[in-house]
Coordinates of C-alpha atoms in Angstrom, one line a residue:
X1 CA 69.2 57.0 72.3
X2 CA 70.5 58.8 75.4
X3 CA 69.1 62.3 75.9
X4 CA 71.6 65.1 76.3
X5 CA 69.5 67.1 78.6
X6 CA 67.8 66.8 82.0
X7 CA 64.5 65.0 81.5
X8 CA 61.3 66.5 83.0
X9 CA 61.2 64.2 86.0
X10 CA 64.9 64.6 86.8
X11 CA 64.9 68.0 88.4
X12 CA 63.1 66.7 91.4
X13 CA 65.5 63.8 91.7
X14 CA 68.7 65.7 90.8
X15 CA 69.7 66.5 94.3
X16 CA 67.3 64.2 96.2
X17 CA 68.1 60.7 95.1
X18 CA 70.6 59.0 92.9
X19 CA 70.3 59.5 89.2
X20 CA 70.4 57.4 86.2
X21 CA 73.0 59.1 84.0
X22 CA 74.4 62.4 83.2
X23 CA 75.2 62.5 79.5
X24 CA 75.9 66.1 78.9
X25 CA 73.9 66.6 82.0
X26 CA 71.7 64.2 84.1
X27 CA 69.8 61.2 82.8
X28 CA 68.1 59.9 84.7
X29 CA 62.7 43.7 101.3
X30 CA 64.2 42.0 103.5
X31 CA 66.1 43.6 106.3
X32 CA 69.3 42.4 108.0
X33 CA 69.7 42.2 111.7
X34 CA 70.4 45.5 113.4
X35 CA 73.9 46.8 112.6
X36 CA 76.4 45.6 115.2
X37 CA 76.8 48.3 117.8
X38 CA 80.1 49.9 118.7
X39 CA 81.6 48.1 121.7
X40 CA 79.3 45.1 121.5
X41 CA 75.5 44.6 121.7
X42 CA 73.3 47.6 122.3
X43 CA 71.8 48.1 125.8
X44 CA 68.6 46.4 126.6
X45 CA 66.2 47.0 129.4
X46 CA 66.2 44.7 132.5
X47 CA 63.2 43.0 130.9
X48 CA 65.1 42.2 127.7
X49 CA 63.1 44.6 125.6
X50 CA 64.9 46.5 122.8
X51 CA 62.3 49.2 122.6
X52 CA 60.2 50.7 125.4
X53 CA 57.2 53.1 125.2
X54 CA 55.0 54.0 128.2
X55 CA 52.8 56.8 129.5
X56 CA 55.5 58.1 131.9
X57 CA 58.6 57.2 129.9
X58 CA 60.8 59.6 127.9
X59 CA 58.8 62.7 128.8
X60 CA 60.6 66.0 128.3
X61 CA 59.4 69.6 128.9
X62 CA 59.7 72.0 126.0
X63 CA 58.9 75.7 125.7
X64 CA 55.6 74.7 124.1
X65 CA 54.6 71.8 126.2
X66 CA 55.6 68.3 127.2
X67 CA 56.5 65.6 124.7
X68 CA 56.7 61.9 125.1
X69 CA 59.0 59.7 122.9
X70 CA 60.3 56.1 123.3
X71 CA 63.5 54.4 124.1
X72 CA 65.2 52.0 121.6
X73 CA 68.5 50.3 122.6
X74 CA 69.0 53.1 125.1
X75 CA 68.5 56.0 122.8
X76 CA 65.6 58.4 123.6
X77 CA 63.7 59.0 120.3
X78 CA 61.2 61.7 119.5
X79 CA 59.5 62.2 116.1
X80 CA 57.1 64.8 114.7
X81 CA 57.6 67.5 117.4
X82 CA 56.1 70.7 116.0
X83 CA 58.4 73.7 116.0
X84 CA 56.2 75.8 113.8
X85 CA 52.4 76.3 113.3
X86 CA 50.5 75.0 110.3
X87 CA 51.4 76.8 107.0
X88 CA 48.0 76.3 105.4
X89 CA 45.7 79.2 104.5
X90 CA 47.0 82.5 105.7
X91 CA 50.2 80.7 106.7
X92 CA 51.2 80.1 103.0
X93 CA 54.0 82.2 101.6
X94 CA 54.7 84.1 104.8
X95 CA 57.3 83.5 107.5
X96 CA 56.7 80.6 109.9
X97 CA 55.0 81.2 113.2
X98 CA 55.9 79.3 116.4
X99 CA 53.8 76.3 117.0
X100 CA 50.9 76.7 119.3
X101 CA 51.5 75.5 122.9
X102 CA 49.6 72.5 124.1
X103 CA 48.3 71.2 127.4
X104 CA 49.3 67.8 128.8
X105 CA 51.8 65.5 127.2
X106 CA 52.1 65.3 123.4
X107 CA 52.8 61.8 122.0
X108 CA 55.8 62.2 119.7
X109 CA 56.7 58.7 118.4
X110 CA 56.0 58.8 114.7
X111 CA 57.2 61.1 111.9
X112 CA 55.2 64.2 111.2
X113 CA 53.8 65.4 107.9
X114 CA 56.0 66.0 104.9
X115 CA 55.8 69.2 102.9
X116 CA 53.4 68.7 100.0
X117 CA 55.3 68.2 96.7
X118 CA 54.9 66.6 93.3
X119 CA 55.2 62.9 92.6
X120 CA 58.6 61.4 92.7
X121 CA 60.0 61.0 89.2
X122 CA 61.5 57.6 89.8
X123 CA 58.5 55.8 91.3
X124 CA 58.5 53.7 88.1
X125 CA 62.2 53.1 88.1
X126 CA 62.6 49.7 89.7
X127 CA 66.4 49.8 90.1
X128 CA 66.5 53.1 91.9
X129 CA 63.5 52.4 94.0
X130 CA 65.2 49.2 95.1
X131 CA 68.6 50.8 95.7
X132 CA 67.4 53.8 97.8
X133 CA 64.2 52.3 99.2
X134 CA 62.5 55.7 99.6
X135 CA 60.0 56.5 102.3
X136 CA 57.9 59.5 101.1
X137 CA 55.8 59.8 104.2
X138 CA 52.4 61.5 104.4
X139 CA 52.1 65.0 103.1
X140 CA 50.4 68.0 104.8
X141 CA 50.9 71.7 105.3
X142 CA 51.3 71.2 109.1
X143 CA 54.8 70.0 108.2
X144 CA 57.0 72.1 110.4
X145 CA 58.2 69.4 112.7
X146 CA 61.4 67.8 113.9
X147 CA 62.9 64.6 115.2
X148 CA 65.4 64.0 118.0
X149 CA 67.7 61.1 119.0
X150 CA 69.6 61.5 122.2
X151 CA 71.5 59.2 124.7
X152 CA 70.1 61.1 127.7
X153 CA 67.4 63.6 128.8
X154 CA 67.4 66.2 131.6
X155 CA 71.0 65.2 132.5
X156 CA 72.8 68.5 131.8
X157 CA 75.3 66.5 129.8
X158 CA 75.8 69.3 127.1
X159 CA 76.4 66.9 124.3
X160 CA 77.2 68.2 120.8
X161 CA 74.1 68.7 118.6
X162 CA 74.0 67.7 115.0
X163 CA 71.1 69.2 112.9
X164 CA 70.5 67.3 109.7
X165 CA 69.0 69.1 106.6
X166 CA 67.6 66.7 104.0
X167 CA 68.3 66.6 100.3
X168 CA 66.1 67.3 97.3
X169 CA 67.5 70.7 96.3
X170 CA 65.0 73.3 97.5
X171 CA 62.4 71.4 95.5
X172 CA 61.5 68.2 97.4
X173 CA 62.5 65.7 100.1
X174 CA 61.9 65.1 103.8
X175 CA 63.6 64.1 107.0
X176 CA 62.5 60.4 106.5
X177 CA 62.9 59.8 102.8
X178 CA 66.1 57.8 103.2
X179 CA 66.5 54.9 105.6
X180 CA 70.0 56.1 106.3
X181 CA 68.6 59.3 107.9
X182 CA 67.7 57.5 111.1
X183 CA 69.8 59.1 113.8
X184 CA 69.8 56.4 116.5
X185 CA 73.2 54.8 115.7
X186 CA 75.1 58.1 115.2
X187 CA 73.7 59.4 118.5
X188 CA 74.9 56.2 120.3
X189 CA 78.3 56.0 118.6
X190 CA 79.2 59.6 119.4
X191 CA 77.2 60.4 122.5
X192 CA 75.7 63.3 120.5
X193 CA 72.2 64.6 120.0
X194 CA 70.8 64.2 116.4
X195 CA 68.0 66.5 115.1
X196 CA 66.3 66.3 111.7
X197 CA 63.5 68.4 110.4
X198 CA 60.9 69.0 107.7
X199 CA 60.4 72.5 106.1
X200 CA 58.6 73.9 103.1
X201 CA 60.0 73.2 99.7
X202 CA 59.2 73.9 96.0
X203 CA 56.5 76.6 95.4
X204 CA 55.3 76.4 99.1
X205 CA 58.8 77.3 100.3
X206 CA 60.2 79.6 97.5
X207 CA 57.5 81.2 95.4
X208 CA 58.7 84.7 94.9
X209 CA 55.7 87.0 95.5
X210 CA 57.7 90.0 96.8
X211 CA 56.2 92.2 94.0
X212 CA 52.7 91.5 95.1
X213 CA 52.4 93.0 98.5
X214 CA 54.3 93.6 101.7
X215 CA 53.0 90.6 103.4
X216 CA 54.8 88.5 100.9
X217 CA 58.1 90.2 101.3
X218 CA 59.8 87.0 102.6
X219 CA 58.0 84.6 100.3
X220 CA 61.1 83.6 98.3
X221 CA 62.8 82.5 101.5
X222 CA 60.1 81.0 103.8
X223 CA 61.6 77.5 103.4
X224 CA 64.9 78.8 104.8
X225 CA 63.1 80.8 107.5
X226 CA 61.5 77.5 108.5
X227 CA 64.9 76.0 109.1
X228 CA 66.0 79.1 111.1
X229 CA 62.9 78.8 113.3
X230 CA 63.8 75.2 113.9
X231 CA 67.3 76.2 114.9
X232 CA 65.8 78.7 117.3
X233 CA 63.7 75.9 118.8
X234 CA 67.0 74.0 119.2
X235 CA 68.5 76.9 121.1
X236 CA 65.6 77.1 123.4
X237 CA 64.9 73.4 124.1
X238 CA 67.8 71.1 123.3
X239 CA 69.3 71.4 126.7
X240 CA 66.4 69.4 128.1
X241 CA 67.3 66.7 125.6
X242 CA 70.8 66.5 126.8
X243 CA 72.3 68.8 124.1
X244 CA 74.5 71.9 124.2
X245 CA 72.9 74.9 122.4
X246 CA 76.4 76.4 122.1
X247 CA 77.7 73.4 120.1
X248 CA 75.4 73.0 117.1
X249 CA 76.6 71.6 113.8
X250 CA 74.4 71.9 110.7
X251 CA 75.0 69.2 108.2
X252 CA 73.3 68.2 104.9
X253 CA 73.8 66.3 101.7
X254 CA 73.0 67.5 98.2
X255 CA 70.3 70.2 98.5
X256 CA 70.7 69.9 102.3
X257 CA 74.3 70.9 101.8
X258 CA 73.1 73.8 99.7
X259 CA 70.9 74.8 102.6
X260 CA 73.8 74.7 104.9
X261 CA 75.8 77.1 102.7
X262 CA 72.8 79.4 102.4
X263 CA 72.3 79.5 106.1
X264 CA 75.9 80.6 106.4
X265 CA 75.1 83.7 104.4
X266 CA 71.8 84.6 106.1
X267 CA 72.0 87.2 108.9
X268 CA 68.9 85.7 110.6
X269 CA 70.8 82.5 111.1
X270 CA 74.0 84.1 112.6
X271 CA 74.9 82.5 115.9
X272 CA 72.4 79.6 115.7
X273 CA 75.1 77.1 114.7
X274 CA 78.8 76.7 115.1
X275 CA 80.1 74.2 112.6
X276 CA 79.0 73.2 109.1
X277 CA 79.2 70.1 106.9
X278 CA 78.4 70.1 103.2
X279 CA 78.1 66.8 101.4
X280 CA 77.8 66.8 97.6
X281 CA 76.0 70.2 97.9
X282 CA 78.5 73.0 97.3
X283 CA 76.0 75.5 95.8
X284 CA 78.1 78.6 95.5
X285 CA 75.4 80.8 94.0
X286 CA 71.7 81.4 94.8
X287 CA 68.9 82.4 92.4
X288 CA 68.8 85.8 90.9
X289 CA 65.5 87.7 91.6
X290 CA 64.6 88.1 87.9
X291 CA 64.8 84.4 87.2
X292 CA 62.7 83.7 90.3
X293 CA 60.1 86.3 89.3
X294 CA 59.7 84.7 85.8
X295 CA 58.9 81.4 87.4
X296 CA 56.4 83.1 89.7
X297 CA 54.6 84.8 86.8
X298 CA 54.4 81.5 85.0
X299 CA 52.8 79.9 88.0
X300 CA 50.2 82.7 88.2
X301 CA 49.5 82.2 84.4
X302 CA 49.0 78.5 85.0
X303 CA 46.4 79.3 87.6
X304 CA 44.9 82.2 85.6
X305 CA 45.5 84.6 88.5
X306 CA 46.1 88.3 87.9
X307 CA 48.0 90.4 90.3
X308 CA 44.9 91.7 92.2
X309 CA 43.9 88.1 92.8
X310 CA 47.2 86.8 94.2
X311 CA 45.8 86.4 97.7
X312 CA 43.7 83.6 96.3
X313 CA 46.9 81.5 96.3
X314 CA 46.3 81.1 100.0
X315 CA 43.0 79.4 99.6
X316 CA 43.6 77.3 96.4
X317 CA 43.4 73.5 96.8
X318 CA 46.8 72.2 97.6
X319 CA 47.0 69.8 94.7
X320 CA 46.1 72.6 92.2
X321 CA 48.9 74.8 93.6
X322 CA 51.6 72.1 93.6
X323 CA 50.6 71.0 90.0
X324 CA 50.8 74.5 88.8
X325 CA 54.3 74.9 90.3
X326 CA 55.4 71.7 88.5
X327 CA 53.9 72.8 85.2
X328 CA 55.4 76.3 85.4
X329 CA 58.9 74.8 86.2
X330 CA 58.8 72.7 83.0
X331 CA 58.1 75.8 81.0
X332 CA 60.6 78.2 82.5
X333 CA 63.3 75.6 83.1
X334 CA 63.1 73.1 80.2
X335 CA 65.6 70.2 80.0
X336 CA 69.1 71.6 80.0
X337 CA 72.7 70.4 80.5
X338 CA 73.7 70.1 84.1
X339 CA 76.2 72.8 84.8
X340 CA 77.1 72.6 88.5
X341 CA 78.0 76.3 88.8
X342 CA 74.4 77.0 87.8
X343 CA 72.8 74.2 89.7
X344 CA 70.5 76.5 91.8
X345 CA 69.1 78.1 88.7
X346 CA 68.6 74.7 87.0
X347 CA 66.6 73.5 89.9
X348 CA 64.3 76.5 89.7
X349 CA 62.9 76.8 93.2
X350 CA 65.2 78.2 95.8
X351 CA 66.1 81.4 97.8
X352 CA 67.1 84.5 96.0
X353 CA 69.7 87.2 96.6
X354 CA 67.5 90.0 97.7
X355 CA 70.0 92.2 99.6
X356 CA 68.2 91.6 102.9
X357 CA 67.4 88.0 104.0
X358 CA 70.1 86.7 101.6
X359 CA 72.3 89.8 100.9
X360 CA 74.5 88.1 98.4
X361 CA 75.4 84.7 96.9
X362 CA 76.5 82.2 99.6
X363 CA 80.0 81.6 98.2
X364 CA 80.5 83.8 95.3
X365 CA 82.8 85.7 95.0
X366 CA 83.8 85.0 98.7
X367 CA 82.7 83.0 101.7
X368 CA 80.1 84.9 103.8
X369 CA 81.7 87.1 106.4
X370 CA 78.9 86.6 109.0
X371 CA 79.9 83.0 109.4
X372 CA 83.7 83.6 109.0
X373 CA 84.4 81.7 112.3
X374 CA 82.4 78.6 111.4
X375 CA 84.7 75.7 110.3
X376 CA 83.6 73.5 107.5
X377 CA 83.8 69.9 106.4
X378 CA 83.2 69.6 102.6
X379 CA 83.2 66.9 100.0
X380 CA 81.7 64.8 97.2
X381 CA 81.3 61.3 95.9
X382 CA 83.3 60.0 93.0
X383 CA 80.6 59.5 90.5
X384 CA 77.6 61.5 91.8
X385 CA 74.9 61.7 89.1
X386 CA 76.7 59.9 86.2
X387 CA 75.9 56.2 86.5
X388 CA 74.0 53.6 84.6
X389 CA 71.4 53.1 87.3
X390 CA 68.1 52.2 85.5
X391 CA 70.0 51.9 82.2
X392 CA 72.5 49.0 82.1
X393 CA 73.0 49.5 78.4
X394 CA 75.0 52.7 79.1
X395 CA 77.9 50.5 80.2
X396 CA 78.6 49.7 76.5
X397 CA 78.8 53.4 75.5
X398 CA 81.3 53.8 72.7
X399 CA 84.3 56.0 72.8
X400 CA 82.9 58.0 69.9
X401 CA 79.7 58.7 71.9
X402 CA 81.7 59.7 75.0
X403 CA 83.7 62.2 72.9
X404 CA 80.6 63.7 71.5
X405 CA 79.0 64.2 74.9
X406 CA 82.2 65.5 76.5
X407 CA 82.5 68.0 73.6
X408 CA 78.9 69.1 74.1
X409 CA 79.4 69.6 77.8
X410 CA 82.9 71.1 78.0
X411 CA 83.7 72.2 74.4
X412 CA 87.4 72.4 73.7
X413 CA 89.3 69.2 73.0
X414 CA 87.3 66.2 74.2
X415 CA 90.0 63.9 73.0
X416 CA 92.5 65.5 75.3
X417 CA 90.1 65.2 78.2
X418 CA 89.6 61.5 77.5
X419 CA 93.4 60.9 77.2
X420 CA 94.1 62.5 80.5
X421 CA 91.4 60.5 82.3
X422 CA 92.6 57.3 80.6
X423 CA 96.1 57.9 81.8
X424 CA 94.9 58.4 85.4
X425 CA 92.5 55.4 85.2
X426 CA 94.1 52.8 82.9
X427 CA 91.9 49.8 82.0
X428 CA 88.6 51.7 82.7
X429 CA 85.8 51.6 80.1
X430 CA 84.8 54.7 78.1
X431 CA 81.7 55.0 80.2
X432 CA 83.8 54.9 83.4
X433 CA 86.0 57.7 82.1
X434 CA 82.9 59.7 81.0
X435 CA 81.4 59.4 84.5
X436 CA 84.6 60.6 86.2
X437 CA 84.9 63.6 83.8
X438 CA 81.3 64.6 84.2
X439 CA 81.6 64.5 88.0
X440 CA 84.7 66.7 88.1
X441 CA 82.5 69.8 88.1
X442 CA 80.8 68.7 91.3
X443 CA 84.1 68.1 93.1
X444 CA 85.4 71.4 91.7
X445 CA 82.6 73.2 93.6
X446 CA 83.7 71.6 96.8
X447 CA 87.3 72.5 96.3
X448 CA 86.4 76.1 95.6
X449 CA 84.1 76.3 98.7
X450 CA 86.9 74.9 100.9
X451 CA 89.3 77.4 99.5
X452 CA 87.0 80.3 100.1
X453 CA 86.4 79.2 103.7
X454 CA 90.2 78.8 104.3
X455 CA 90.8 82.3 103.0
X456 CA 88.9 83.6 106.0
X457 CA 91.5 82.1 108.4
X458 CA 89.1 79.3 109.5
X459 CA 89.8 75.7 108.7
X460 CA 88.0 73.6 106.1
X461 CA 88.5 69.9 105.6
X462 CA 88.0 68.3 102.2
X463 CA 87.1 64.7 101.5
X464 CA 86.3 62.5 98.4
X465 CA 84.1 59.5 98.9
X466 CA 85.2 56.9 96.4
X467 CA 83.8 53.6 97.8
X468 CA 81.5 52.0 95.3
X469 CA 78.2 50.1 95.8
X470 CA 78.4 46.4 95.0
X471 CA 74.7 46.3 94.1
X472 CA 73.5 45.6 90.5
X473 CA 76.9 44.4 89.3
X474 CA 78.5 47.6 90.7
X475 CA 76.8 49.8 88.2
X476 CA 75.7 52.5 90.7
X477 CA 79.4 53.1 91.4
X478 CA 80.1 55.9 94.0
X479 CA 76.7 57.4 93.3
X480 CA 75.1 60.5 94.7
X481 CA 73.8 59.6 98.2
X482 CA 76.2 56.7 98.6
X483 CA 77.8 58.5 101.6
X484 CA 74.6 58.8 103.6
X485 CA 74.6 55.3 105.2
X486 CA 78.2 55.8 106.2
X487 CA 78.1 59.2 107.8
X488 CA 75.0 58.0 109.8
X489 CA 76.6 54.6 110.6
X490 CA 73.6 52.9 109.0
X491 CA 75.1 50.6 106.3
X492 CA 73.1 47.5 107.4
X493 CA 69.9 49.5 107.6
X494 CA 70.7 50.7 104.0
X495 CA 71.8 47.2 102.8
X496 CA 70.2 47.6 99.4
X497 CA 72.8 50.1 98.4
X498 CA 75.8 49.0 100.6
X499 CA 75.3 45.2 100.6
X500 CA 75.6 45.2 104.4
X501 CA 78.1 43.2 106.3
X502 CA 81.4 43.9 108.0
X503 CA 83.2 45.7 105.2
X504 CA 80.8 48.6 104.8
X505 CA 80.3 48.6 108.6
X506 CA 84.0 49.2 109.1
X507 CA 84.2 52.1 106.7
X508 CA 81.0 53.6 108.3
X509 CA 82.8 53.5 111.7
X510 CA 85.6 55.6 110.3
X511 CA 83.4 58.0 108.4
X512 CA 80.8 58.6 111.1
X513 CA 83.5 59.0 113.7
X514 CA 85.0 61.8 111.6
X515 CA 81.7 63.6 111.4
X516 CA 81.3 63.2 115.2
X517 CA 84.8 64.5 116.0
X518 CA 84.2 67.5 113.7
X519 CA 80.9 68.2 115.5
X520 CA 82.6 68.0 118.8
X521 CA 85.8 69.9 118.1
X522 CA 85.7 71.4 114.6
X523 CA 88.4 68.9 113.6
X524 CA 87.6 65.5 112.0
X525 CA 90.8 63.7 112.9
X526 CA 90.7 60.5 114.9
X527 CA 92.8 57.4 115.4
X528 CA 91.0 55.4 112.6
X529 CA 92.2 57.8 109.9
X530 CA 95.5 59.0 108.5
X531 CA 96.4 62.6 109.7
X532 CA 93.9 64.9 107.9
X533 CA 95.3 68.5 107.6
X534 CA 93.0 71.5 107.0
X535 CA 92.6 72.5 103.4
X536 CA 95.2 74.8 101.7
X537 CA 95.2 76.0 98.2
X538 CA 98.9 75.0 97.8
X539 CA 98.4 71.3 98.5
X540 CA 94.6 70.6 98.3
X541 CA 94.8 67.8 101.0
X542 CA 91.9 65.4 100.4
X543 CA 90.8 62.5 102.6
X544 CA 89.9 59.6 100.4
X545 CA 87.1 57.5 102.0
X546 CA 87.3 53.9 100.7
X547 CA 88.0 50.4 102.2
X548 CA 91.5 51.8 102.8
X549 CA 91.3 55.5 103.8
X550 CA 94.2 57.6 102.5
X551 CA 95.2 61.3 102.5
X552 CA 96.3 62.6 99.1
X553 CA 97.3 66.0 98.1
X554 CA 95.4 67.2 95.0
X555 CA 94.6 63.7 93.9
X556 CA 92.8 64.8 90.7
X557 CA 94.7 68.0 89.8
X558 CA 95.4 67.0 86.2
X559 CA 91.9 65.8 85.5
X560 CA 90.2 68.9 86.9
X561 CA 92.7 71.1 85.1
X562 CA 92.0 69.6 81.7
X563 CA 88.2 69.8 82.2
X564 CA 88.2 73.4 83.2
X565 CA 90.8 74.6 80.8
X566 CA 89.4 72.9 77.7

C-alpha cells in the first residue's frame, strides 16, 4: 500500500536527495577513470604526478592567516577553510562571528566539519544509497568552513566566482554530500573559481527564539547569516585565489536554490553577489513567524525547558538538542501532501518573514526589489520527486490508483488531467503520466519565478532538464538531483546515477558551459546550444536539456494549465 503522505523520514530527504515516490506527495563501488578533460588530458607536473602537496606549495594569504592547499591536475584546491568561529556554547542561536586569526600556515586539504543534523532517512534504502552515493562527513559545531577550487592564485586574473549552496532544504546537507559537488572540473573547464560552504541547518540554524530575549533576535535566520558571512569572506579574500569579487554568482539546487532566492530578498546580502542560479528550488515563500514559533515551543516542550531556562539551550548536549528538534518536527509537521507552493512550511525549519532580516517573502507577490538587477537562471528536472526509486512495484500502478491519487492532490477532474497527459505522452504507462503530473507543480514554481524576475526588466533564463538516468532499468527517470553531475561536469565521477561514458559527458559539456557563460556574462548562450532567449510571459522559452538540446516555447502549456485549473 502506497502512503499518500510524506513519511517521517522524508522531510530531511525531500530537498536533499532523490526521493522514492510522490503519491499525493512524496514517498519516499567502483570508480571509473577520471572524466576526460576538455581539450585532452589534464595537466600533469613535470614529474608526472597528478596531485601535488608540499609545505611551500599552494600557500595563499587570507585576512585571517595563510592557508595551504594542494594542486590536482593543475587546479589549486583548498578545503575546510574557516570563515566563521565555532558555533558551540554561546555561539548557538546567535549571528556568526568571524573566525579567529591564526599564526603560521593552516593546512586546508580536507573537508571541514558538517553542521550536526539527524540521521539520513535513506541510510537503509539500498537503491538510493547506491544511486547518490552520499558522503555525510563528520559533524561538529565548528562547521563554518568553505572550499575553493581555482586555476590560479595570486595572479590578478579576476576570474568569475561561483559560490555553491548545498541542498537539503534548510534542514540538512553539506558541501560534500554529493560526489558531483567537487568543483575541480568546472573550475578547469570555465577558468572560474568555485567556492562551496557549510552553514548551520535545522534547529541550529533556524530555531526561532526571538520571543526569548534580544540576544536571540536573529536566531530564526542564523543559517542564512552564516552564508552571508561566507560571501563577505569571498569579497575580502577571493582576489588572492584568482577570483573577481565583483563577479560573484550564487547557485544552488533544491534547498540550495531556496537559499539563493532567500538571499535575493535579504538586505544584508545586497551587493555581495551579481548573478543567481536556482535549480529545482524555486521557493517563492518563506515561513510565517507564527508557524515557526509553534515549532520552537514544541522543541522547548520536548526538552522540558520553560521560558526562563531558554539559555540552557546553549549548554545542552548536541545530540539531545538535535533529537528534540527532530521529535518536535514530527509533531508540528506530521506527514502531509507535498504542495510545492507551501514547501518551506512543509519542511518546517527555515527563515521567517520578520520585516527586518527577511522583510517579505522572497518571490511572493513580486521579485525582491533589492536584487532587481541580478539576472537569473532557473529550472527543474522532469520527474523530480516522483519516481519508483526504492520501490520497483510502483511501475505497475494501475490507472484507477493514479486517478485516485491525482484527485486527492489536485481535486477537480483527474480523468481530464490524465487524458491531457496521455495525449502529450502517448504510449507512456499510468505511472509515467502520474509522475509528470505530480512534477508539474515544481516546474510551475520555476516558471513563476522567472516571470517575476523578468517583470523587473532583468533577464531570466528558463530550462527543463529531461535527460533520464539509465540506472536500475531507468526507474529513477529525470529524478531530483539528476542535474548535479551535469552542471558540475562530473558525470563520470557520479557514474552510479549517470552510467558514465561519452553520452552523459557530452551533455555535461553543454550544460556546464551554459552555467559558466551565465556566471561570466549573465547570459547562458554558447555555440553548443540552440539560441536561448530570455524568458517572456508571452512565449515561455525553455531550454530542454537532453541528449539533443532544443529550445521550445511553452513546451508543457496544456499540461500545466489542466493541473492548475482543475
